Amino acid sequence: MKPLIRISSRAVPLMRENIDTDAIIPSREMRSVSKSGLADGLFAGWRYLDQKSREPDPDFVLNQRRYSGAKILVSGNNFGCGSSREHAVWALAEYGFRAIIAPSFAPIFRGNCIQNGIAPVVLDAEDVRDLAIQAEAGREFALDMNLMTVTVGGRVYAFSIEDEARTMLMEALDLIELTRKSIRVIEAFRAEQKRRRPWLYV
Amino acid sequence: MIQSPDQTGPRTLAQKIWDEHVVVPVNEESELLAIDRLLLHERTGGVALKSLREKGRDVMAPSMVFATMDHIVDTFPNRTDDTLMPTGKAFLQTLRDEAVRSGITLFDLDDPRQGIVHVVSPEQGIVMPGATLVCPDSHTCTQGAFGALAWGIGSTEAEHVLATATLRVKRPQNMRITIDGTLSNGVTAKDIALYIIRKLGAAGAKGHIIEFSGDTVRALDMEARMTLCNMATELSAFTAIIAPDHKVLTYLKGRPFAPDGALWEQASAYWLTLKSDDDAVFDASYQLQASEINPMVSWGNSPQHAIAIGEKVPEFETLDLGDGRATYDRALEYMGLEATSDLGQLPIDGAFIGSCTNSRISDLRRAAAILKGRTVAPGVRAICVPGSTQVKLEAEAEGLDKVFRDAGFEWRESGCSMCFFAGGESFGPGERVISSTNRNFESRQGFKTRTHIASPETVAASAIAGRIVSSVGLENGA
Ligand code: SF4
């Protein structure tokens, strides 16, 4: 995972509502217990004309040349709903996405994003529609996690995200690492507990 | 904001243990809680350890982590790493490899300490009053019987505990269920549990820590208390707890991982102080009389679908289950029943005694007392799976295995076995099974298998009768 502070890139407009985790990564694409090797299966049902030969569907937005290397996805309401599979986020991250802009996210999916270095950016439905138009036009987006803004063509869209999530993204921490920041406090606690309740320490 | 724990005001037992373990508040919702014991099993434990190691992280406190093989192991005599469940072998071997690398204690397949995680932890003195104990398994609440704060977690959370000896958790609400009075003949902790679930519903204690209290609960022995607490997860509770008393001390004294000598004196004196304050406030309270409770059995696909043995399958209109007509109809159809069916008239195909709910030595003794000198009805496949290797050896030393075998039961090695069918062994489609386990979900014991859950006494009596009957009913020729 890489720290997410500022990124600029084009954005992919995928304006559908309720995109579920099965659409993001169909279960047949999750072949091993590993967290990698999933990018090929990202949106497989929409991305390929033929699932076996993997002939790309030229109409699907992700297959359009101008979006290659894009790090931002713009989408509809309730993004990431459905099964809680973390593979959906792993696939998006492996493909290269670092931020998803949508009016709302499914809660578990949102938590998984933060754990895996993808910023879930929530903006008004109207702003998101605006941004989709800008994305369609191939404009460059600038995301700044410090200022909590998305800037496109001179217009600034401010969003909010809770401190803990922002720290995790900006410092590329997962929950374990976040907790490990308190390791001194934990060690001190355990030393004190060992003194008071020594039988707990086998 | 978290209500800053007012450690001077009245508190419940669970709140006291919680407060003792708060390392630091972490955000608006959660606190970082110190975890004293982590238990693992082969179904999720090996993967958690491996994933941690691949991220380059160490197990912070290996001596507090214990693992066992129970969920997918075979229970046939002379078993090996091969399992009926396809790919099961890899789970066993991964846990074994990772346990060695990380230095945690493993009760391996051939270890006399092996068994179902919630049976072996008390047996080995791993759980103790006032401790926080977690395990990636929903029936971890069983161990609340010892006055520990013990609850089930997810596998990512298990990784967090391995790496930091802590968990980020939201403070649960508190519920008290008080049961007073003397239980009628043939009524057990399992019947109490099913009675409560029927009364409160399968989501009746959602997110709460249930404290069981009252003189009926105090009169239960430790194994019965474990059975009662085991079923708390079927009420969607966070966990269950019972205030520790001398029975807990008697049970734990001399167990391998329990403190001894001066440490025992110090610990046990502290343990006996652990209880809810008289004026502690519970978010919900229920009071029951033991005399209300009869031997119970489930009829549908949720533990809340329970009735007293002898009652007819209830009509939808008389139920207040919180789920709709379609669920009710589906349960009846799945179970091959109709409203007002008499369960006692239906032949059974299987009888199963086992699981972390009811497979301890006292369960087997009570079942054996019913089976002695009798034989299982023709056409009934009856199986007994002791909860641990130690239970099995103890039972064999008492000759219980002979009673089970003579009656026509298969006598197995310990494990979860047919408590849940994970691609391993199972009963058949449409087969009606009376079972001492905890979940009567669809296909839990085999594809389309019809599970009725009840006490081990009821399972033994029904196996003899060839249809569902309580132990009292069997004696009376009902
Ligand atoms: S016996 Fe059943 S409920 Fe208990 S731990 Fe094993 S599978 Fe889970």
XYZ file of C-alpha atoms in Angstrom, chain A residues 33-35 86 90 112 115 162-164 168 172-190 193-202, chain B residues 20-24 26-27 32 34-37 51-52 55 57-58 60-61 63-64 66 128-129 131 156 159-160 163-166 168 257 259 263 266-267 270-271:
80
model
C -7.097 -17.585 -1.434
C -4.616 -14.897 -2.416
C -5.308 -11.166 -2.427
C -12.996 -7.898 0.358
C -8.467 -5.789 -3.762
C -12.595 -2.199 3.156
C -8.148 -0.635 4.874
C -13.224 11.116 9.443
C -9.748 11.699 10.883
C -8.901 8.085 11.483
C -4.921 5.523 7.486
C -0.907 3.818 4.192
C -1.872 2.075 7.413
C -4.209 -0.813 7.937
C -5.994 -1.217 11.271
C -3.198 -3.340 12.666
C -0.632 -0.703 11.865
C -2.877 1.977 13.213
C -3.136 0.076 16.478
C 0.582 -0.585 16.453
C 1.076 3.175 16.693
C -0.152 2.733 20.256
C 2.227 -0.131 20.914
C 3.994 1.702 23.753
C 0.662 2.304 25.448
C -0.272 -1.355 24.943
C 3.036 -2.529 26.357
C 2.707 -0.253 29.363
C -0.831 -1.526 29.902
C 0.331 -5.123 29.772
C -1.759 -5.714 34.137
C 0.947 -8.293 34.713
C 1.725 -6.657 38.034
C -1.937 -6.521 39.111
C -3.238 -9.786 37.599
C -0.122 -11.918 37.199
C -2.091 -15.155 36.753
C -3.227 -13.977 33.321
C 0.350 -14.274 32.086
C 1.214 -17.902 31.404
C -10.319 -3.310 33.434
C -9.237 -3.982 29.864
C -9.578 -0.597 28.182
C -6.123 0.373 26.955
C -7.252 3.602 25.322
C -9.645 4.924 19.747
C -12.415 6.935 18.160
C -8.902 -0.557 22.325
C -6.572 -5.747 25.916
C -7.155 -9.397 25.035
C -5.888 -12.020 27.468
C -6.530 -15.220 25.494
C -1.470 -13.952 6.446
C 0.159 -12.212 9.411
C 2.893 -9.251 6.037
C 4.428 -9.281 11.424
C 5.085 -11.310 14.545
C 2.877 -10.294 19.908
C 2.241 -12.706 22.784
C 1.954 -17.728 25.109
C -1.605 -16.397 25.221
C -3.887 -21.681 21.847
C -10.575 -17.910 33.688
C -12.818 -15.412 35.441
C -10.254 -12.489 31.533
C -9.333 -10.317 10.313
C -5.079 -11.253 12.980
C -5.374 -7.973 14.851
C -0.359 -8.756 16.100
C -1.303 -6.423 18.944
C -2.895 -8.428 21.796
C -5.790 -5.990 21.530
C -10.969 -2.349 18.696
C -2.962 -23.716 32.463
C -2.577 -20.644 38.169
C -0.865 -17.216 42.384
C -4.350 -14.424 44.779
C -6.375 -15.133 41.634
C -10.026 -11.758 43.195
C -12.339 -13.946 41.102
